[in-house]
Coordinates of C-alpha atoms in Angstrom, one line a residue:
M8 CA 0.0 0.0 0.0
A9 CA 1.5 3.4 -1.0
A10 CA 2.2 5.5 2.1
S11 CA 0.4 8.5 0.4
N12 CA -2.9 6.6 0.7
R13 CA -2.6 6.3 4.5
V14 CA -5.0 8.3 6.6
I15 CA -3.0 10.8 8.7
L16 CA -4.6 11.0 12.2
G17 CA -1.7 11.8 14.5
P18 CA -1.0 9.7 17.6
L19 CA -3.3 6.7 18.4
V20 CA -3.7 4.8 21.7
G21 CA -4.9 1.2 22.1
A22 CA -6.9 -0.2 25.0
I23 CA -7.3 -3.8 26.1
D24 CA -10.7 -4.2 27.8
Q25 CA -10.8 -7.5 29.5
G26 CA -14.3 -8.0 31.0
T27 CA -16.0 -10.9 32.6
S28 CA -18.0 -11.9 29.6
S29 CA -15.8 -10.6 26.7
T30 CA -12.4 -9.2 25.7
R31 CA -12.0 -6.2 23.4
F32 CA -9.2 -4.2 21.9
L33 CA -10.1 -0.6 20.9
V34 CA -8.0 2.1 19.2
F35 CA -8.6 5.7 19.8
N36 CA -7.5 9.0 18.3
A37 CA -5.5 10.7 21.1
K38 CA -6.4 14.1 20.0
T39 CA -10.1 13.8 19.5
A40 CA -10.9 10.6 21.6
E41 CA -12.7 9.2 18.6
L42 CA -13.0 5.4 18.5
L43 CA -11.4 4.3 15.2
S44 CA -11.8 0.4 15.4
H45 CA -12.3 -2.5 17.7
H46 CA -12.7 -6.2 17.9
Q47 CA -14.6 -8.3 20.6
V48 CA -14.4 -11.9 21.6
E49 CA -16.7 -13.6 24.1
I50 CA -15.2 -15.4 27.0
K51 CA -16.4 -18.8 28.2
Q52 CA -17.5 -19.0 31.9
K53 CA -17.2 -22.4 33.6
F54 CA -19.5 -23.5 36.4
P55 CA -17.8 -26.7 37.6
K56 CA -19.9 -26.8 40.7
E57 CA -22.9 -24.9 42.2
G58 CA -21.7 -21.3 43.0
W59 CA -18.3 -21.8 41.3
V60 CA -17.3 -19.5 38.5
E61 CA -14.0 -20.1 36.6
Q62 CA -12.2 -19.0 33.4
D63 CA -9.2 -20.3 31.6
P64 CA -6.4 -17.8 31.9
K65 CA -4.9 -19.0 28.6
E66 CA -8.2 -18.4 26.8
I67 CA -8.3 -14.9 28.3
L68 CA -4.8 -14.2 27.0
Q69 CA -5.6 -15.8 23.5
S70 CA -8.6 -13.6 23.3
V71 CA -6.4 -10.5 24.0
Y72 CA -4.1 -11.6 21.1
E73 CA -7.0 -12.3 18.8
C74 CA -8.6 -8.8 19.5
V75 CA -5.3 -7.1 18.9
E76 CA -4.6 -8.9 15.7
K77 CA -8.1 -8.4 14.3
T78 CA -8.3 -4.7 15.2
C79 CA -4.9 -4.0 13.6
E80 CA -6.1 -5.8 10.4
K81 CA -9.3 -3.6 10.4
L82 CA -7.2 -0.4 10.9
T83 CA -4.9 -1.4 8.0
Q84 CA -8.0 -1.9 5.8
L85 CA -9.1 1.6 6.7
N86 CA -5.6 2.8 5.6
I87 CA -4.7 3.8 9.2
D88 CA -1.0 3.2 10.0
I89 CA -0.8 1.0 13.1
T90 CA 2.8 2.3 13.8
N91 CA 1.0 5.4 15.1
I92 CA -0.3 3.4 18.1
K93 CA 1.9 5.1 20.7
A94 CA 0.7 3.3 23.9
I95 CA -1.6 0.7 25.2
G96 CA -3.8 0.8 28.3
V97 CA -5.3 -2.2 30.1
S98 CA -8.7 -2.2 31.9
N99 CA -9.9 -5.5 33.4
Q100 CA -12.5 -7.4 35.5
R101 CA -11.3 -6.8 39.1
E102 CA -10.8 -9.3 41.9
T103 CA -10.6 -12.4 39.6
T104 CA -7.6 -14.3 40.8
V105 CA -4.9 -16.0 38.7
V106 CA -1.9 -17.9 40.0
W107 CA 0.7 -19.1 37.6
D108 CA 4.2 -20.6 37.4
K109 CA 6.8 -18.0 36.5
T110 CA 9.2 -20.6 35.2
T111 CA 6.9 -22.2 32.6
G112 CA 4.4 -19.3 32.1
E113 CA 1.5 -21.7 32.7
P114 CA -1.4 -21.1 34.9
L115 CA -1.5 -23.4 38.0
Y116 CA -5.4 -23.3 38.2
N117 CA -8.2 -21.8 36.4
A118 CA -8.9 -18.1 37.2
V119 CA -11.4 -17.9 40.1
V120 CA -13.9 -15.2 39.0
W121 CA -15.0 -12.4 41.3
L122 CA -18.5 -13.8 41.2
D123 CA -17.4 -17.2 42.6
L124 CA -18.9 -18.3 45.9
R125 CA -16.7 -21.3 46.8
T126 CA -14.9 -19.3 49.5
Q127 CA -18.0 -18.9 51.7
S128 CA -16.7 -21.5 54.2
T129 CA -13.2 -19.8 54.0
V130 CA -14.9 -16.5 54.9
E131 CA -16.8 -18.1 57.8
R132 CA -13.6 -19.7 59.2
L133 CA -11.7 -16.4 58.9
L134 CA -14.6 -14.5 60.6
K135 CA -14.2 -16.8 63.7
R136 CA -10.7 -15.3 64.2
I137 CA -12.0 -11.7 64.2
P138 CA -13.3 -10.0 67.4
G139 CA -17.1 -10.2 67.4
K140 CA -17.1 -11.9 63.9
N141 CA -17.2 -8.4 62.5
K142 CA -17.0 -8.5 58.7
N143 CA -16.1 -4.9 58.7
F144 CA -13.1 -5.3 61.0
F145 CA -10.5 -4.5 58.2
K146 CA -12.7 -1.8 56.5
S147 CA -10.7 1.1 58.0
R148 CA -7.5 -0.1 56.2
T149 CA -9.0 -1.8 53.1
G150 CA -12.4 0.0 52.5
L151 CA -13.9 -3.5 52.1
P152 CA -16.0 -6.0 54.2
L153 CA -14.7 -9.6 54.5
S154 CA -16.5 -11.3 51.6
T155 CA -16.2 -14.0 48.9
Y156 CA -15.9 -11.1 46.5
F157 CA -12.3 -10.1 47.1
S158 CA -9.0 -11.7 46.0
A159 CA -7.5 -12.5 49.4
V160 CA -10.0 -15.2 50.2
K161 CA -9.7 -16.7 46.7
I162 CA -5.9 -17.0 47.1
R163 CA -6.5 -18.5 50.6
W164 CA -8.8 -21.1 49.1
L165 CA -6.3 -22.0 46.4
L166 CA -3.5 -22.4 48.9
D167 CA -5.8 -24.6 51.0
N168 CA -7.1 -26.8 48.1
V169 CA -4.7 -26.9 45.2
E170 CA -1.6 -29.1 45.9
E171 CA 0.1 -27.8 42.7
I172 CA -0.1 -24.3 43.9
R173 CA 1.1 -25.1 47.4
H174 CA 4.1 -26.9 45.8
A175 CA 4.9 -24.1 43.5
V176 CA 4.7 -21.6 46.4
S177 CA 7.1 -23.7 48.5
E178 CA 9.6 -23.7 45.6
G179 CA 9.3 -20.0 44.9
R180 CA 7.8 -20.5 41.4
A181 CA 4.3 -19.1 42.0
M182 CA 3.0 -15.7 41.1
F183 CA -0.4 -14.1 42.0
G184 CA -2.1 -11.5 40.0
T185 CA -5.5 -10.1 39.1
V186 CA -6.3 -10.2 35.4
D187 CA -4.3 -7.0 34.7
S188 CA -1.2 -8.5 36.1
W189 CA -1.5 -11.7 34.1
I190 CA -2.0 -9.8 30.9
I191 CA 0.8 -7.3 31.4
W192 CA 3.3 -10.1 32.6
S193 CA 2.4 -12.1 29.5
L194 CA 2.6 -9.2 27.0
T195 CA 6.0 -7.8 28.4
G196 CA 7.8 -11.1 28.0
A197 CA 6.2 -13.6 30.3
K198 CA 8.8 -16.1 31.6
N199 CA 11.4 -14.2 29.7
G200 CA 11.5 -11.0 31.8
G201 CA 7.7 -10.3 32.0
V202 CA 6.9 -7.4 34.3
H203 CA 5.0 -8.6 37.4
C204 CA 2.9 -5.5 38.5
T205 CA -0.6 -4.1 39.2
D206 CA -2.0 -0.7 39.8
V207 CA -3.5 0.9 42.9
T208 CA -7.1 0.4 41.7
N209 CA -6.7 -3.3 41.3
A210 CA -4.6 -3.7 44.4
S211 CA -7.3 -2.0 46.4
R212 CA -9.7 -4.9 45.5
T213 CA -7.5 -7.7 47.0
M214 CA -8.1 -7.0 50.7
L215 CA -4.4 -7.1 51.1
F216 CA -3.7 -3.5 50.3
N217 CA -3.8 -0.5 52.7
I218 CA -5.6 2.2 50.9
H219 CA -4.1 5.0 53.0
T220 CA -0.4 4.0 52.6
L221 CA -1.0 2.5 49.1
E222 CA 1.2 -0.5 49.9
W223 CA 0.7 -4.1 50.7
D224 CA -0.2 -4.6 54.3
T225 CA 2.0 -7.1 56.1
E226 CA -0.6 -7.6 58.9
L227 CA -3.3 -8.4 56.4
C228 CA -1.0 -10.8 54.5
Q229 CA -0.3 -12.5 57.9
F230 CA -3.9 -12.7 58.8
F231 CA -4.8 -14.4 55.5
D232 CA -1.5 -16.2 55.7
I233 CA -0.5 -15.3 52.1
P234 CA 3.3 -15.0 51.4
M235 CA 4.1 -11.4 50.2
E236 CA 6.5 -12.7 47.5
L237 CA 3.5 -13.9 45.5
L238 CA 2.2 -10.4 45.1
P239 CA 2.9 -8.0 42.2
K240 CA 4.6 -4.7 42.5
V241 CA 2.0 -1.9 43.0
R242 CA 2.3 1.0 40.5
S243 CA 0.3 4.1 39.6
S244 CA -2.5 3.7 37.0
S245 CA -0.5 5.9 34.4
E246 CA 3.2 5.1 33.8
I247 CA 5.2 2.9 31.6
Y248 CA 5.2 -0.6 33.0
G249 CA 7.1 -2.2 30.1
L250 CA 7.0 -2.7 26.4
M251 CA 5.2 -5.2 24.3
K252 CA 7.3 -8.1 23.3
I253 CA 7.2 -10.1 20.0
C254 CA 4.7 -12.7 20.5
P255 CA 4.2 -15.9 18.4
S256 CA 0.3 -15.4 18.8
L257 CA 0.5 -12.0 17.1
K258 CA 1.2 -13.1 13.5
S259 CA 1.9 -9.6 12.2
G260 CA 4.3 -8.7 15.0
A261 CA 2.0 -5.8 15.5
L262 CA 2.6 -3.4 18.4
T263 CA 6.1 -4.9 19.3
G264 CA 8.0 -2.3 21.3
V265 CA 4.8 -0.2 22.1
P266 CA 4.7 0.8 25.8
I267 CA 2.0 -0.5 28.1
S268 CA 1.4 2.6 30.1
G269 CA -2.1 2.5 31.6
C270 CA -3.8 0.2 34.0
L271 CA -7.1 0.5 35.7
G272 CA -9.7 -1.9 37.1
D273 CA -12.7 -1.7 34.8
Q274 CA -14.9 0.5 37.1
S275 CA -12.1 3.0 37.8
A276 CA -11.5 3.1 34.0
A277 CA -15.1 3.9 33.4
L278 CA -15.0 6.7 36.0
V279 CA -11.9 8.2 34.2
G280 CA -13.6 7.6 30.7
Q281 CA -16.7 9.4 32.0
M282 CA -14.4 12.3 33.0
C283 CA -15.6 12.2 36.6
F284 CA -12.5 14.0 38.0
Q285 CA -14.4 16.3 40.5
D286 CA -15.6 15.4 43.9
G287 CA -19.2 14.2 43.8
Q288 CA -19.1 13.2 40.1
A289 CA -20.5 9.7 39.6
K290 CA -21.2 7.1 37.0
N291 CA -23.0 3.7 36.9
T292 CA -21.7 0.9 34.6
Y293 CA -24.0 -1.8 33.4
G294 CA -21.9 -4.9 32.6
T295 CA -22.0 -8.4 33.9
G296 CA -22.6 -6.7 37.3
C297 CA -23.6 -3.1 38.0
F298 CA -21.2 -0.6 39.6
L299 CA -21.9 2.9 40.8
L300 CA -18.8 4.9 41.7
C301 CA -18.7 8.4 43.1
N302 CA -15.5 10.4 43.2
T303 CA -14.7 11.5 46.8
G304 CA -11.4 13.3 45.9
S305 CA -8.1 12.8 47.7
K306 CA -9.5 11.5 50.9
P307 CA -11.1 8.1 51.4
V308 CA -14.7 8.3 52.7
L309 CA -15.8 5.3 54.8
S310 CA -19.5 4.3 54.1
E311 CA -22.1 3.9 56.8
H312 CA -24.5 2.3 54.4
G313 CA -22.9 -0.8 52.9
L314 CA -20.8 0.8 50.1
L315 CA -17.1 0.1 49.5
T316 CA -14.3 2.6 49.6
T317 CA -11.9 2.0 46.8
V318 CA -9.0 3.8 45.0
A319 CA -10.5 5.5 42.0
Y320 CA -7.2 6.3 40.2
K321 CA -3.7 7.6 40.5
L322 CA -2.8 9.1 37.2
G323 CA 1.0 9.3 37.5
R324 CA 3.8 8.2 39.9
D325 CA 4.0 11.6 41.5
K326 CA 0.2 12.3 41.3
P327 CA -2.1 12.0 44.4
A328 CA -4.4 9.0 44.6
C329 CA -8.1 9.8 44.3
Y330 CA -10.8 7.7 46.0
A331 CA -14.4 6.7 45.3
L332 CA -17.4 5.2 47.1
E333 CA -18.7 2.2 45.2
G334 CA -21.9 0.4 45.2
S335 CA -21.5 -3.1 43.7
V336 CA -24.2 -5.3 42.3
A337 CA -23.2 -8.8 41.3
I338 CA -25.8 -9.6 38.7
A339 CA -26.9 -7.1 36.0
G340 CA -26.1 -8.2 32.4
A341 CA -25.6 -11.6 33.7
V342 CA -29.3 -12.0 34.4
V343 CA -30.0 -11.5 30.6
R344 CA -27.3 -14.0 29.7
W345 CA -29.0 -16.4 32.3
L346 CA -32.3 -16.0 30.5
R347 CA -30.6 -16.8 27.2
D348 CA -28.3 -19.6 28.3
N349 CA -30.1 -21.3 31.2
L350 CA -33.7 -20.8 30.6
G351 CA -33.5 -20.5 26.9
I352 CA -36.4 -18.0 26.7
V353 CA -34.4 -15.9 24.3
K354 CA -31.9 -16.8 21.6
T355 CA -30.0 -13.4 21.8
T356 CA -29.6 -10.9 24.6
E357 CA -31.2 -8.2 22.3
E358 CA -34.4 -10.2 22.3
V359 CA -35.0 -9.4 26.0
E360 CA -35.7 -5.7 25.2
K361 CA -38.2 -6.8 22.6
L362 CA -40.0 -9.2 25.0
A363 CA -40.1 -6.5 27.7
A364 CA -41.3 -3.9 25.3
E365 CA -44.3 -6.0 24.2
V366 CA -45.8 -6.0 27.7
G367 CA -44.4 -2.8 29.3
T368 CA -44.9 -4.2 32.8
S369 CA -43.9 -7.1 34.9
Y370 CA -47.5 -7.5 36.0
G371 CA -46.6 -7.7 39.7
C372 CA -43.8 -10.2 39.1
Y373 CA -40.5 -9.5 40.9
F374 CA -37.1 -11.0 40.1
V375 CA -34.2 -10.9 42.6
P376 CA -31.3 -12.3 40.8
A377 CA -29.2 -13.1 43.9
F378 CA -27.3 -15.8 42.1
S379 CA -24.1 -15.0 44.0
G380 CA -25.7 -13.8 47.2
L381 CA -26.5 -10.0 47.5
Y382 CA -23.7 -7.5 47.3
A383 CA -24.2 -3.8 48.2
P384 CA -25.8 -2.6 50.3
Y385 CA -26.6 -5.9 52.0
W386 CA -23.5 -8.0 51.8
E387 CA -25.6 -11.1 52.4
P388 CA -24.0 -14.2 51.0
S389 CA -26.9 -16.5 52.1
A390 CA -29.4 -14.9 49.7
R391 CA -30.3 -16.8 46.5
G392 CA -32.3 -15.8 43.3
I393 CA -36.1 -15.7 43.5
I394 CA -38.9 -14.9 41.1
C395 CA -42.1 -14.1 43.1
G396 CA -45.6 -12.6 42.5
L397 CA -46.2 -15.2 39.8
T398 CA -49.8 -15.8 38.6
Q399 CA -51.3 -17.9 35.8
F400 CA -51.3 -14.8 33.7
T401 CA -47.5 -14.4 34.0
N402 CA -45.5 -15.3 30.8
R403 CA -41.9 -15.0 29.6
N404 CA -42.4 -11.3 28.6
H405 CA -43.2 -10.5 32.2
I406 CA -40.1 -12.3 33.4
A407 CA -38.0 -10.5 30.8
F408 CA -39.5 -7.2 32.0
A409 CA -38.9 -8.2 35.7
A410 CA -35.3 -9.0 34.9
L411 CA -34.6 -5.5 33.5
E412 CA -36.6 -3.9 36.4
A413 CA -34.3 -5.9 38.8
V414 CA -31.2 -4.1 37.4
C415 CA -32.9 -0.9 37.9
F416 CA -34.1 -1.6 41.5
Q417 CA -30.7 -2.7 42.5
T418 CA -29.2 0.5 41.1
R419 CA -31.8 2.4 43.1
E420 CA -30.7 0.7 46.3
I421 CA -27.0 1.6 45.8
L422 CA -27.9 5.2 44.8
D423 CA -30.0 5.6 47.9
A424 CA -27.0 4.4 50.0
M425 CA -24.7 6.8 48.0
N426 CA -26.9 9.8 48.6
K427 CA -27.0 9.0 52.3
D428 CA -23.2 8.7 52.5
C429 CA -22.5 11.8 50.4
G430 CA -25.2 14.0 51.8
I431 CA -25.8 15.6 48.4
P432 CA -28.2 13.7 46.2
L433 CA -27.3 13.1 42.6
N434 CA -29.5 15.1 40.3
Q435 CA -28.8 12.9 37.3
L436 CA -27.0 9.6 36.7
Q437 CA -24.2 9.2 34.1
V438 CA -24.3 5.7 32.7
D439 CA -22.2 3.4 30.4
G440 CA -21.6 -0.2 29.7
G441 CA -23.0 -2.8 27.3
M442 CA -26.6 -2.8 28.7
T443 CA -27.1 0.9 28.1
S444 CA -27.9 0.2 24.4
N445 CA -31.2 -1.3 25.8
K446 CA -33.5 1.8 25.6
I447 CA -36.3 0.0 27.7
L448 CA -33.8 -0.4 30.5
M449 CA -32.6 3.2 30.4
Q450 CA -36.1 4.6 30.5
L451 CA -37.0 2.2 33.4
Q452 CA -33.9 3.3 35.2
A453 CA -35.0 7.0 35.0
D454 CA -38.5 6.0 36.1
I455 CA -37.3 4.1 39.1
L456 CA -34.7 6.7 40.2
C457 CA -37.0 9.7 39.5
I458 CA -34.0 11.5 38.1
P459 CA -32.7 11.8 34.4
V460 CA -30.3 9.1 33.1
V461 CA -27.5 10.5 30.9
K462 CA -25.7 8.2 28.4
P463 CA -22.7 9.3 26.3
S464 CA -23.1 8.6 22.6
M465 CA -19.8 6.7 22.7
P466 CA -20.5 4.0 25.2
E467 CA -17.0 2.5 25.4
T468 CA -16.0 4.6 28.4
T469 CA -14.1 1.8 30.2
A470 CA -11.7 1.4 27.3
L471 CA -11.5 5.1 26.8
G472 CA -10.4 5.6 30.4
A473 CA -7.6 3.0 30.1
A474 CA -6.5 4.7 26.8
M475 CA -6.5 8.1 28.5
A476 CA -4.3 6.8 31.4
A477 CA -1.9 5.2 28.8
G478 CA -1.7 8.2 26.5
A479 CA -1.1 10.6 29.3
A480 CA 1.6 8.6 31.0
E481 CA 5.1 10.3 31.5
G482 CA 7.3 9.3 28.6
V483 CA 4.3 8.9 26.2
G484 CA 2.5 12.2 26.6
V485 CA 0.1 12.0 23.7
W486 CA -3.1 12.6 25.6
S487 CA -3.8 15.6 27.7
L488 CA -5.9 15.3 30.8
N489 CA -6.1 19.1 31.5
P490 CA -9.8 19.9 31.9
G491 CA -9.6 22.5 29.1
D492 CA -8.3 19.9 26.6
L493 CA -10.9 17.2 27.3
T494 CA -13.4 16.7 24.6
A495 CA -17.0 17.5 25.3
V496 CA -19.2 14.4 25.1
T497 CA -22.5 14.3 23.4
C498 CA -25.2 12.5 25.4
E499 CA -28.7 11.0 25.2
R500 CA -31.0 11.8 28.1
F501 CA -33.9 9.7 29.5
E502 CA -36.3 11.7 31.6
P503 CA -38.5 10.1 34.2
Q504 CA -42.0 9.5 32.7
I505 CA -44.0 8.0 35.6
N506 CA -45.2 9.7 38.8
P507 CA -43.0 9.3 41.8
E508 CA -45.8 7.6 43.9
E509 CA -46.0 4.6 41.4
S510 CA -42.2 4.4 41.4
E511 CA -42.1 4.3 45.2
F512 CA -44.9 1.6 45.3
R513 CA -42.9 -0.6 42.9
Y514 CA -39.7 -0.1 44.9
A515 CA -41.4 -1.1 48.1
R516 CA -42.6 -4.3 46.6
W517 CA -39.1 -5.0 45.3
K518 CA -37.7 -4.5 48.8
K519 CA -40.2 -7.0 50.1
A520 CA -39.0 -9.6 47.5
V521 CA -35.3 -8.9 48.5
M522 CA -36.2 -9.8 52.1
K523 CA -37.7 -13.1 50.9
S524 CA -34.5 -14.0 49.1
M525 CA -32.3 -13.7 52.2
G526 CA -31.2 -16.5 54.5
W527 CA -31.7 -19.1 51.9
E528 CA -28.4 -20.9 51.9
S529 CA -26.1 -22.1 54.7
A530 CA -22.4 -22.5 54.0
E531 CA -22.7 -26.3 54.6
P532 CA -22.1 -28.1 51.4
T533 CA -25.1 -29.7 49.8
N534 CA -25.3 -33.1 48.0
G535 CA -26.9 -31.7 44.9
N536 CA -30.5 -32.3 46.0
G537 CA -30.3 -29.2 48.2
L538 CA -29.9 -31.4 51.2
N539 CA -26.9 -30.9 53.5
K540 CA -24.5 -33.7 53.6

């Protein structure tokens, strides 16, 4: 191809967005933030036992290579020169735990996904060692309650139950990382000098990290009995971690030598991508789960209402850390996938919107999708999913509608908690994530919150946040984060269309359904018939 035919765009930045249900690689124009091309691959989730959720780390890595390769091919077809990609950022599903052998580069077990519940008995055993069995005992240091959700208990389970991992630890061969660490280590050389690091946002989700000192906490590591030499080095969210190495899986040798210079847990990345840089700015991301984050500035705020305190970002080695309050909901988009894959009432996830639109009501049917217990604001691992209010009139359309409503009610619960903690109610909700393309859902959300819902026209804010962090890194410097230089975002607004009284009535019924979902499961293992062994 003649160079004169190439489209001249200036510097580009790539973003690897590795989520729970899919991996994507996206390329942005660093000057205009325009998305130029991307490729997406769905990731398999494995459910080997009830409550267990695993993924294959090698499949995750292969999906990254495939997405990079395909996106570069698409750019070349558009006459865009891929040598203009000056940096790569990584955004990832948080908490999901990978342990691998640094001498072979092979995973020692499947990745234990954030949603996984196998650690419930581990959590209960650890609680017995805490004064008053207080699950918030470490919250002042970590911002988190003791829960199956966070990485420390997953590592503890792996050390207790996987002989191969114990053996590798005793021989000094084992490395732990969340998905960002696994990807960065692999892309920067793997067993041949790969960089073993993570960023402050991902580290703050392990329960081994002190969010005040921004360091691994020796006392927490002792409590969970996790050797500190397993842990990656903690870096800021925006600095050069290492360079892409030649990889046999990348046929074109694309991006060799390009710095990997941005790293943010997916929810922090979305906060950056939505440009929520001021205290009090918030966004809600609708992915596999649902995550509402509110920027609280340079001081961590501890929640009184069941929210988490987390590191929002640290955009440079010498820059201050910023913090956020977070409301985490385990099941959002996952409920739609469940309707498709488990119940088979739809063939595609898009069909759910169509089914719901045909009835426009759940007809008194309420769906609490507590498949992994309830997260914020309840932190109730004993809850399980229920559908109630069924009559002979109920059909699959009503269940589809109730599933979408469930996502909105769960968001209302965490928004109520956020408003109580912050003292200043949000007057609109900024949203992003895959589910926001569902217009019925967005309108429902505005109706249930009684405030407008605002959706950016470019919904890939998670990848955008990772690209911004990478492009702004010292030594790269192709993306300016100065407020005056940030591109104004065009948005679609959804205004509430029902009266607040009806909204409150439906919300009260939802709360009643939530109460019925609680206390369902004990931590005792069952024999598959629901009977305790």
